[in-house]
CSV table of C-alpha atoms in Angstrom, one decimal:
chain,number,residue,atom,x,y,z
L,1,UNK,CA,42.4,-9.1,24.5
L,2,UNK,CA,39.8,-6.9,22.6
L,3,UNK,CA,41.4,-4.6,19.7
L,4,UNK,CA,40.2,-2.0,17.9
L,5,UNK,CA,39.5,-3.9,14.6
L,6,UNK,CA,39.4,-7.5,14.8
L,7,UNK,CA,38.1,-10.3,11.7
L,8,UNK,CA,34.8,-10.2,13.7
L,9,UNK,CA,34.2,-6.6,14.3
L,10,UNK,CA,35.4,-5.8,10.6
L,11,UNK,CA,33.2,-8.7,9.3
L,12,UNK,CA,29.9,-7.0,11.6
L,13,UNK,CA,31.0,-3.6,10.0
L,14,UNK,CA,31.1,-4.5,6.6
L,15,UNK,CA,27.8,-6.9,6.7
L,16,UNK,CA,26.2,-3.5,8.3
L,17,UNK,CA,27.3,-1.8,5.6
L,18,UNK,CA,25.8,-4.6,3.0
L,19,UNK,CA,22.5,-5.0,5.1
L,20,UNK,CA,21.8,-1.3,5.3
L,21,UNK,CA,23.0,-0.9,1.1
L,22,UNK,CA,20.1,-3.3,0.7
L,23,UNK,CA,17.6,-1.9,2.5
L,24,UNK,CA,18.4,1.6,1.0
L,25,UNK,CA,18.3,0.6,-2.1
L,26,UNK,CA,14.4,-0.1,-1.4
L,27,UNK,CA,12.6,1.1,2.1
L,28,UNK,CA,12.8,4.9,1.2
L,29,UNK,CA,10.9,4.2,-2.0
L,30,UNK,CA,8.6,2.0,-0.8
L,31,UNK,CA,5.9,4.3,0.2
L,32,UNK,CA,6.0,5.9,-3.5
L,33,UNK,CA,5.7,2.7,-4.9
L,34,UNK,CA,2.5,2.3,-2.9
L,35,UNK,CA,1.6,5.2,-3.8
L,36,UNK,CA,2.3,5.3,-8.0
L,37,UNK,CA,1.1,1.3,-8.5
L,38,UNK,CA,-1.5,0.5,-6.0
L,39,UNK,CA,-2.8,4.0,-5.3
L,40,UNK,CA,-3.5,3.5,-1.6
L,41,UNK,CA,-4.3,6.6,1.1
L,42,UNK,CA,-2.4,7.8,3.1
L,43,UNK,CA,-3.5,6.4,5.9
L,44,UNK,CA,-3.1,2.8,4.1
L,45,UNK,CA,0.4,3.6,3.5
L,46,UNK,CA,1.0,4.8,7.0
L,47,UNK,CA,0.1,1.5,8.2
L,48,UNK,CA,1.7,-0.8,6.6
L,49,UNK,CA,5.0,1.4,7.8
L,50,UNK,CA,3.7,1.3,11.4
L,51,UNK,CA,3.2,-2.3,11.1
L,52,UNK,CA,7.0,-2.7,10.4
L,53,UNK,CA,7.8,-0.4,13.4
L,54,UNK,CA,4.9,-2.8,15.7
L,55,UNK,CA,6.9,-5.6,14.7
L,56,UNK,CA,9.9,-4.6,15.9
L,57,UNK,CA,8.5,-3.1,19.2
L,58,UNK,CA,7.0,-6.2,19.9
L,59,UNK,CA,9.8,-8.5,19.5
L,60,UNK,CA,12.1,-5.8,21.1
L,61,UNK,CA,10.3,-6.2,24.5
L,62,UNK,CA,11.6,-9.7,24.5
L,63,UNK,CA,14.0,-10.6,22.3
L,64,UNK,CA,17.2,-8.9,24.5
L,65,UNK,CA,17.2,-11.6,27.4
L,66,UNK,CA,17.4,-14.6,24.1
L,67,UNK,CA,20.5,-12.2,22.8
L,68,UNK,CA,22.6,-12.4,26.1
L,69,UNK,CA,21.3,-15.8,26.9
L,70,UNK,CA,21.9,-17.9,23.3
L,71,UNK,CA,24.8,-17.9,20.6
L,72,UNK,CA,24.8,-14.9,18.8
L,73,UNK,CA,26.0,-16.3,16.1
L,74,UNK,CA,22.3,-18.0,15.6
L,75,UNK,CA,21.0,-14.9,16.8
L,76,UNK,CA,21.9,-13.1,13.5
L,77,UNK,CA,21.3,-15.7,11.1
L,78,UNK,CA,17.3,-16.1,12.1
L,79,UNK,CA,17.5,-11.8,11.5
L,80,UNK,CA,19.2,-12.3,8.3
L,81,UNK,CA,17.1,-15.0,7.2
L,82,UNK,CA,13.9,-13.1,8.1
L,83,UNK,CA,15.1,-9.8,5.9
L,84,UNK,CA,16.0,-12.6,2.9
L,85,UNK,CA,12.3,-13.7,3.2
L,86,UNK,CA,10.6,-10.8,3.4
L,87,UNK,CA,11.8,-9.2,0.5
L,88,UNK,CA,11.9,-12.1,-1.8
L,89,UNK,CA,8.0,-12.6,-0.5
L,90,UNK,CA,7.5,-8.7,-1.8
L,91,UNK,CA,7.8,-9.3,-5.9
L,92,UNK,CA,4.9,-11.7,-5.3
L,93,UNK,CA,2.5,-9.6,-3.3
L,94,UNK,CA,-0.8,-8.1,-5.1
L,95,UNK,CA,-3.1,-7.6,-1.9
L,96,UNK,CA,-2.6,-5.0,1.0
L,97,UNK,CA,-3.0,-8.1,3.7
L,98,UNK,CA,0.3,-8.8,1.8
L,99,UNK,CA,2.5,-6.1,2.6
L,100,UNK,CA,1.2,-5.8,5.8
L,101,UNK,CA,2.6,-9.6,6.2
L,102,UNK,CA,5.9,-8.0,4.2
L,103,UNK,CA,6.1,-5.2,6.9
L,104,UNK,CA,6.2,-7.7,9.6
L,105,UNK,CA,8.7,-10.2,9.2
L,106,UNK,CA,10.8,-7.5,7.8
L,107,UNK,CA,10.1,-5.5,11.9
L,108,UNK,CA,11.2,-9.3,13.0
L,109,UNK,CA,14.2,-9.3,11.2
L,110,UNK,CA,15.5,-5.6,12.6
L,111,UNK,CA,14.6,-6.1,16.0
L,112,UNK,CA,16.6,-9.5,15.9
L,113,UNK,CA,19.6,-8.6,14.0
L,114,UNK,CA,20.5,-4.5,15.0
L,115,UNK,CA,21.1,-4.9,18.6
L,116,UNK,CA,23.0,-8.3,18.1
L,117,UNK,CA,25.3,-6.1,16.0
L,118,UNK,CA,26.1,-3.5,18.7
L,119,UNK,CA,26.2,-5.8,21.3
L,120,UNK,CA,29.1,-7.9,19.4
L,121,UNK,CA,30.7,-4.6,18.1
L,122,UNK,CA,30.7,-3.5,21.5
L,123,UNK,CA,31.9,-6.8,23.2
L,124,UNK,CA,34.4,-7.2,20.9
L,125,UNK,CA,35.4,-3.4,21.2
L,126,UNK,CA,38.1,-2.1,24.5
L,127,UNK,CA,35.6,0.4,26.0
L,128,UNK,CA,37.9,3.4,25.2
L,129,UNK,CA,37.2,2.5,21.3
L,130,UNK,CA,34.0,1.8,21.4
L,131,UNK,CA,32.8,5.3,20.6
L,132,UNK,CA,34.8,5.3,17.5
L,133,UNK,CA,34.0,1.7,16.6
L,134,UNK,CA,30.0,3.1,16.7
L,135,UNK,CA,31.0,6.1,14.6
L,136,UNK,CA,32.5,4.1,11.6
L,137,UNK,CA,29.0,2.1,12.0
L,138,UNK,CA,27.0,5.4,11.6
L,139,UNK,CA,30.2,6.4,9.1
L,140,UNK,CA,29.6,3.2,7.0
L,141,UNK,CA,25.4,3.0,7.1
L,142,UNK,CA,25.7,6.8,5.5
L,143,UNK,CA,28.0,5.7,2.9
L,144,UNK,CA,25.8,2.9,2.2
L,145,UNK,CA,22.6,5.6,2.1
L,146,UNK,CA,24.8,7.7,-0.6
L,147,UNK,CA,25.1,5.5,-3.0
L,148,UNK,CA,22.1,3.6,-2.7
L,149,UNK,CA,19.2,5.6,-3.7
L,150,UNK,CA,20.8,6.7,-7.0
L,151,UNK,CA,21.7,2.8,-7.6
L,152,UNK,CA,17.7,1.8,-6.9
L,153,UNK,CA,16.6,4.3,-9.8
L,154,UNK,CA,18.6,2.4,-12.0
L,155,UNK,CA,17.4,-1.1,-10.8
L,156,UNK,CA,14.2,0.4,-11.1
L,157,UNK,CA,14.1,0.9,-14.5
L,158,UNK,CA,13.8,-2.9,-14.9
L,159,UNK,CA,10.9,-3.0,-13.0
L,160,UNK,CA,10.7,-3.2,-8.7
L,161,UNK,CA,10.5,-6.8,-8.8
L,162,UNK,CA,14.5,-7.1,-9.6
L,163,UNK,CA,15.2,-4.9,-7.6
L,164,UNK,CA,13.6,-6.9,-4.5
L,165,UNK,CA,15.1,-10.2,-5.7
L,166,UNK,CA,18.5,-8.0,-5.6
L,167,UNK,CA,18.0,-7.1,-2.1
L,168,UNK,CA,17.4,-10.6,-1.3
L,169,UNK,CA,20.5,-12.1,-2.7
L,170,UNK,CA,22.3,-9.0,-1.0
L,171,UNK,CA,21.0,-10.6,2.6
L,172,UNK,CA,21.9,-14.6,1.2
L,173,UNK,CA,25.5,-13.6,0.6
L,174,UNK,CA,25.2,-12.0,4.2
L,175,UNK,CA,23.8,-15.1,5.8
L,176,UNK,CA,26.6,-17.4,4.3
L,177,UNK,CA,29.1,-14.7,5.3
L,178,UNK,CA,28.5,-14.9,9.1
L,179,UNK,CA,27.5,-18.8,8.9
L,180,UNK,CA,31.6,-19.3,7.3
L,181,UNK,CA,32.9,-16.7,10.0
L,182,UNK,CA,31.5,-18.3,12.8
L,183,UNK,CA,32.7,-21.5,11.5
L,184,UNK,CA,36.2,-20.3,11.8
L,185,UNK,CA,35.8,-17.8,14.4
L,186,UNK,CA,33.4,-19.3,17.6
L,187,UNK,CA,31.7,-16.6,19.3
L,188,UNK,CA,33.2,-16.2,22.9
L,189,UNK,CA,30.3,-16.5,25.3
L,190,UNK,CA,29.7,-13.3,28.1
L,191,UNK,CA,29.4,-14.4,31.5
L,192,UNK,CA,25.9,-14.3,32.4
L,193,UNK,CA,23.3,-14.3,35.2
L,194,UNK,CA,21.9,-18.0,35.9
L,195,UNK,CA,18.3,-18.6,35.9
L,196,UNK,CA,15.5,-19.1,32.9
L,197,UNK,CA,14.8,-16.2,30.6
L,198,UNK,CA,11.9,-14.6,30.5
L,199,UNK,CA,9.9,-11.8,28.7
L,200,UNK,CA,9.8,-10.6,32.0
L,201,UNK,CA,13.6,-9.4,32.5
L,202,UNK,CA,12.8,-6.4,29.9
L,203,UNK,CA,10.2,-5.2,32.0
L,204,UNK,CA,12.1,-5.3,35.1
L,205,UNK,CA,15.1,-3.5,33.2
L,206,UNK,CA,12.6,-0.5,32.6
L,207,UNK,CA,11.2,-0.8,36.6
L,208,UNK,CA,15.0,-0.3,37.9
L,209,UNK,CA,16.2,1.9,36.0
L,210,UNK,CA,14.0,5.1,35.4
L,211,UNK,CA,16.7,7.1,33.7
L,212,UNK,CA,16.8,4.5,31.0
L,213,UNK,CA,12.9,4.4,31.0
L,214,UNK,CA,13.1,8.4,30.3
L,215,UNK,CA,15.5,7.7,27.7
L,216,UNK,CA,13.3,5.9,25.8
L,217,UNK,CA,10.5,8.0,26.3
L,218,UNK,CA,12.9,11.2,24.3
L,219,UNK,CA,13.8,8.2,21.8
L,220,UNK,CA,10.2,7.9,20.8
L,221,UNK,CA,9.8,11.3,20.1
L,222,UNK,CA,12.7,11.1,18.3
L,223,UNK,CA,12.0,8.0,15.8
L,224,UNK,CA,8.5,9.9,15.5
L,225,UNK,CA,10.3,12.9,13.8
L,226,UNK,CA,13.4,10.7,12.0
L,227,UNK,CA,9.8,8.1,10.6
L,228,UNK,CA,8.5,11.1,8.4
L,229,UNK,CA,11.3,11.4,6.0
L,230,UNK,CA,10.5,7.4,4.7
L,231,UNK,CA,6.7,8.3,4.9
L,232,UNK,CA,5.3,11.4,4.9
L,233,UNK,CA,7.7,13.7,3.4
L,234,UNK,CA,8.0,10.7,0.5
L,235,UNK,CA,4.4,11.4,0.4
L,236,UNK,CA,4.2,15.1,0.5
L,237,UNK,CA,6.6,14.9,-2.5
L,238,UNK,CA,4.7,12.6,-4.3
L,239,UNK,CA,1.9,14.7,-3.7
L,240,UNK,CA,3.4,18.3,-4.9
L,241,UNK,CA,5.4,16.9,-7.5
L,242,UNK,CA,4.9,14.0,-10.6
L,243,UNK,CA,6.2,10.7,-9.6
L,244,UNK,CA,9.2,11.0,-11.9
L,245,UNK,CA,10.1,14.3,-10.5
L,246,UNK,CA,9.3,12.8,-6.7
L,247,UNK,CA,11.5,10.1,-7.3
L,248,UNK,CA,14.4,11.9,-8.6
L,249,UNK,CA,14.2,15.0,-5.5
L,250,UNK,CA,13.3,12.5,-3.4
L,251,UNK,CA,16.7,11.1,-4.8
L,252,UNK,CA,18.5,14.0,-4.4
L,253,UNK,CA,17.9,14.8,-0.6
L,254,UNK,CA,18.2,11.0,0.3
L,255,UNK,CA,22.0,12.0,-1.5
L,256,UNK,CA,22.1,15.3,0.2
L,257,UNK,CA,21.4,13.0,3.4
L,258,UNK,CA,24.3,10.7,3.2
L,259,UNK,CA,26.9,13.4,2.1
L,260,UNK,CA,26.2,15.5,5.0
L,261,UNK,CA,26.7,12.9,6.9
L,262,UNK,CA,30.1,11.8,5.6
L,263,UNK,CA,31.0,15.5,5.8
L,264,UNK,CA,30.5,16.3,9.4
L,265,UNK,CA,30.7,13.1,10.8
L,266,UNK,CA,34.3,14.0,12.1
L,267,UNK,CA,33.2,17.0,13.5
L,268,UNK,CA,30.5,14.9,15.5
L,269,UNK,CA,33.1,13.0,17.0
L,270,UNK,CA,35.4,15.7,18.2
L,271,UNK,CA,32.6,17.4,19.7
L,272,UNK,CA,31.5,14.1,21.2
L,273,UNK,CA,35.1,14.2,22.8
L,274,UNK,CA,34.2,17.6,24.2
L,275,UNK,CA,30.7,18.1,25.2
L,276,UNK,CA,28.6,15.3,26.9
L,277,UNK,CA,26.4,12.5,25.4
L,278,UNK,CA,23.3,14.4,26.5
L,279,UNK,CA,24.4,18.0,25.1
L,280,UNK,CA,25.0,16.1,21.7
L,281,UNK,CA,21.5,14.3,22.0
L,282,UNK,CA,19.5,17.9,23.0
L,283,UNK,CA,21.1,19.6,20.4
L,284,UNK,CA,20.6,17.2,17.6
L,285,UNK,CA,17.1,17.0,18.5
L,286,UNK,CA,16.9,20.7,18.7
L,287,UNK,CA,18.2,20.2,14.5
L,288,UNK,CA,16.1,17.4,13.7
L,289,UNK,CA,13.0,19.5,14.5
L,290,UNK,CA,13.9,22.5,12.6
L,291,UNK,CA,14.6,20.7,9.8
L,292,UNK,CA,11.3,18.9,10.1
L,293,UNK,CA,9.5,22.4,10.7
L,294,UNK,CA,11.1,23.6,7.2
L,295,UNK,CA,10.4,20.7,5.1
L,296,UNK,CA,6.6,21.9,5.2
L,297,UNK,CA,7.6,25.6,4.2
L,298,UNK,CA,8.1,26.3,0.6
L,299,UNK,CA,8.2,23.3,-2.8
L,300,UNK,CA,11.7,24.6,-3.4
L,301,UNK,CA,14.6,22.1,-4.0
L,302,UNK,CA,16.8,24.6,-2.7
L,303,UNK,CA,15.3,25.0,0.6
L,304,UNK,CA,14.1,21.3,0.7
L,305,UNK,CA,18.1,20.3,0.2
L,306,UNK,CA,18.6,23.6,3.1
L,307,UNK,CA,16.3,21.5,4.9
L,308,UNK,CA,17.5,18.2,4.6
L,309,UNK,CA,21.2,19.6,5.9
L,310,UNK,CA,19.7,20.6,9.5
L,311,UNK,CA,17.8,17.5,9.4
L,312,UNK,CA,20.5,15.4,9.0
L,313,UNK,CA,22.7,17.2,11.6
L,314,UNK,CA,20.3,16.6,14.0
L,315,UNK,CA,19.7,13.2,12.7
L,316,UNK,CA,24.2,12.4,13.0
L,317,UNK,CA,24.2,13.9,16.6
L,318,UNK,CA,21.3,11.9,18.1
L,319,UNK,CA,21.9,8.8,16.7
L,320,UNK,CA,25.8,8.5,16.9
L,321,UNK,CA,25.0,9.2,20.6
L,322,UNK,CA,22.3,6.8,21.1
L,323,UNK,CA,24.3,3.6,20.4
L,324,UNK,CA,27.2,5.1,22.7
L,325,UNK,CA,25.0,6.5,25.4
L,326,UNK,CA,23.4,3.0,26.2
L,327,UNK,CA,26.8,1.1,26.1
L,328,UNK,CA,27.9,3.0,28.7
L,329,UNK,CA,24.9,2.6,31.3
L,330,UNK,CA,24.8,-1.5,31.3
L,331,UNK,CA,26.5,-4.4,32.1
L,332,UNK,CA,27.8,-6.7,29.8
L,333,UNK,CA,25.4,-9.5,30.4
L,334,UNK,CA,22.5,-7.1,29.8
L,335,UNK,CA,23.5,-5.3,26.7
L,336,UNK,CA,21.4,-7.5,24.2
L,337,UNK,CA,18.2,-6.5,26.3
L,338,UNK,CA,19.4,-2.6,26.7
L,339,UNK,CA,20.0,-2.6,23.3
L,340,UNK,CA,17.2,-4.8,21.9
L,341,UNK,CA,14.7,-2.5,24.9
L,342,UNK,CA,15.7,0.8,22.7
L,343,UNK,CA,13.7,-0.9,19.8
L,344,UNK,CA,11.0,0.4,22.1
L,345,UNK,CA,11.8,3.4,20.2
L,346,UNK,CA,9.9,2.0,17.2
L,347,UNK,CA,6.4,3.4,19.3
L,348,UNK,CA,7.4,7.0,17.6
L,349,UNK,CA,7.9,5.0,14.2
L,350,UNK,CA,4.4,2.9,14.6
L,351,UNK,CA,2.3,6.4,15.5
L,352,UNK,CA,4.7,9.0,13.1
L,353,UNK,CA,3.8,7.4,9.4
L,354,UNK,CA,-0.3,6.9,10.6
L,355,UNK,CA,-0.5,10.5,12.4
L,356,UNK,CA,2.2,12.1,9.2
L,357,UNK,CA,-0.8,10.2,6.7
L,358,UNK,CA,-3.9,11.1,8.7
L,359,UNK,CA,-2.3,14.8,8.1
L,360,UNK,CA,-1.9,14.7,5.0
L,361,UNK,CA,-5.1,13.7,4.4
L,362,UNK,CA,-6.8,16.5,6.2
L,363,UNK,CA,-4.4,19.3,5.1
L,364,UNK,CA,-2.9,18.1,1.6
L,365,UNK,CA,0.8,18.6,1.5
L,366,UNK,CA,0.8,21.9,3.3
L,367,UNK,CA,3.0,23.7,6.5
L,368,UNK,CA,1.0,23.0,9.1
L,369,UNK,CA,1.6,19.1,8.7
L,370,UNK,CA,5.4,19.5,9.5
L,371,UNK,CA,4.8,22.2,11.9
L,372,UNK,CA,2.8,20.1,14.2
L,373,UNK,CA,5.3,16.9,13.4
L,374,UNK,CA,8.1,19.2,14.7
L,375,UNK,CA,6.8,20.4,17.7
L,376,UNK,CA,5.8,16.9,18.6
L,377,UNK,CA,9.9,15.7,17.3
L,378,UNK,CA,10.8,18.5,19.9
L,379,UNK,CA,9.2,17.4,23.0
L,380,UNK,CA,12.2,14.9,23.2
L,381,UNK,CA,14.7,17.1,24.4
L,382,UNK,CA,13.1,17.7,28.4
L,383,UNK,CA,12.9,14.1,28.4
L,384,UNK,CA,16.8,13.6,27.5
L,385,UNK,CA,17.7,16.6,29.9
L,386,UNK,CA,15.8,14.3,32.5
L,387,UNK,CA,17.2,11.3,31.9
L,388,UNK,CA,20.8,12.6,32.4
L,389,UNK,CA,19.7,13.9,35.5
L,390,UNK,CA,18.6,11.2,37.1
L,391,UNK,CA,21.3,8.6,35.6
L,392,UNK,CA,23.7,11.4,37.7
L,393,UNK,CA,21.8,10.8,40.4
L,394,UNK,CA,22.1,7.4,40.6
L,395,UNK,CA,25.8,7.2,39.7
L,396,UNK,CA,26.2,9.2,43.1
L,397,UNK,CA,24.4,7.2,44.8
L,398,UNK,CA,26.4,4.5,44.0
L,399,UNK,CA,29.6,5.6,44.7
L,400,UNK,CA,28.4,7.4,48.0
L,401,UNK,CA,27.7,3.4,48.9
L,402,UNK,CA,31.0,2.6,48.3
């Protein structure tokens, strides 16, 4: 019998929390360190962030039939043992071919180990829980994002190279975590289709079922929008400001980010209990693109911190739904490919830093760069409106059959 909080759900949580404490403690800065120590464009900054989003699209599109096939438990530790290698590989990098290898096996490792997290959370989860088991994930990546940023400055005054040889020791004690856990505690094994697998079995997932196709279609624009606040707007501030004046606002609203989050994350889940996944999605992507639209505006902290709370409203509604919204429209045996095929997503993160650079370039750090990212971030809400109705459709379809 599933329960609410079991040693293997609690173990996921809390190496979620770890994981993401790492990678906060670095990714958000990494495009001013770029920026202040090797003095790259724009554009050259943009893709080395959208080669870390093609690396994860790639292995996305295949990677979900391995999850439900193999032991998850192996599953994770190749992930793990990619993020270990990429950013104990970083300290030692000193040409651009390098961080563009760095970006890569880093994409690897997220597209391996994030949807073998929610499909173990969720397998290991009674469906009636599972929405709140995927809200204290959100809950615990946020607190994780608080405290972070403010811990990197102080790592970073001993240079960026400890502070990457930090992150890496943060993903070791993760690997030998899960390796003693699954020691003690054998992953059960979901009852699965027969047959070989095959990069093929994504593809078909996306042929069969359109509403899911659509879906992903408003996620893109979504991860476009969500991209620009680890690469453009980084830039834009290092731009306006001085990089010690960048890095601490830059600080501030990566703060303002988490405690928002950990404010109104309750409230999210009530109104998850009252409106539908969809409403939550439209409006949150209705947020998220005003927010965008008034990062551009004025070089105010105020406002920018104004900003960033409609941004990350938008940001807590989408994504709390996401995970909860695709649990609920497959099977079991497919919810390693469902979830790994939403990695698809990472098309809006491979196009937002390049396109967010490329604007940057042409118009310096002005409006009109997050006025024509937030129109873009917008045109997800028709697609999610579509989506639902033709999942509806089908669901009465189905029951009209039976």
């Amino acid at each position: 019998m599933r329960s609410k909080f079991n040693v293997v759900t609690s173990t996921i949580l809390a190496s979620v929390f770890i994981a993401r404490f790492g990678t906060f403690l670095v990714l958000p800065y990494l495009t001013l360190f770029l920026l202040e120590d090797f003095r790259y464009t724009g554009i050259q900054i943009g893709t080395i962030i959208s080669t870390l989003a093609l690396s994860r699209l790639i292995v996305s599109f295949f990677i979900g039939p391995y999850i439900d096939k193999y032991p998850k438990n192996k599953v994770i530790l190749i992930g793990l043992l990619a993020y270990f290698g990429s950013y104990v590989y970083f300290p030692f990098i000193d040409q651009y071919t390098g961080f563009i290898v760095f970006a890569a096996i880093l994409g690897f490792g997220q597209a391996v180990v994030e949807p073998t997290y929610r499909v173990l959370l969720s397998f290991y989860t009674e469906p009636e829980n599972r929405k709140f088991i995927f809200n204290i994930r959100y809950f615990l990546i946020n607190i994780s994002a608080a405290i972070a940023p403010l811990t990197s400055v102080f790592f970073q005054q001993f240079g960026t190279d400890l502070l990457f040889f930090t992150v890496g020791f943060i993903f070791l004690i993760n690997i030998f975590t899960f390796t003693i856990l699954f020691k003690k505690y054998p992953i059960e094994k979901v009852p699965e289709k027969s047959g070989k697998v095959s990069i093929f079995q994504s593809f078909y997932v996306f042929r069969k079922d359109y509403g899911f196709t659509i879906f992903i279609v408003a996620l893109i624009f979504i991860s476009f929008g969500y991209s620009q606040f680890d690469s453009t707007f980084s830039q834009f501030l290092g731009i306006t400001f001085d990089y010690e004046l960048a890095l601490k606002y830059f600080a501030w609203l990566i703060t303002t980010n988490a405690i928002t989050v950990l404010v109104i994350q309750y409230f999210v889940y009530r109104l998850g209990e009252v409106i539908s996944t969809t409403t939550c999605l439209i409006i949150g992507s209705l947020c998220l693109s005003l927010g965008l639209f008034l990062f551009g505006q004025s070089e105010s902290i105020v406002l920018l911190i104004f900003s960033m709370v409609i941004f990350t409203a938008g940001e807590v509604l989408v994504f709390t739904m996401v995970d909860v919204h695709i649990d609920e429209i497959c099977e079991d045996h497919e919810k390693g490919t469902y979830f790994a095929l939403s990695g698809v997503s990472s098309l809006g993160k491979i196009a937002g830093p390049s396109l967010g650079g490329f604007l940057l370039d042409s118009f310096g750090a002005g409006a009109m760069v997050f006025i024509v990212i937030s129109v873009i971030t917008v045109l997800s809400v028709p697609f999610f409106y579509l989506s639902n109705k033709v999942l509806n459709n089908k669901t009465h379809k189905t029951l009209e059959k039976h």
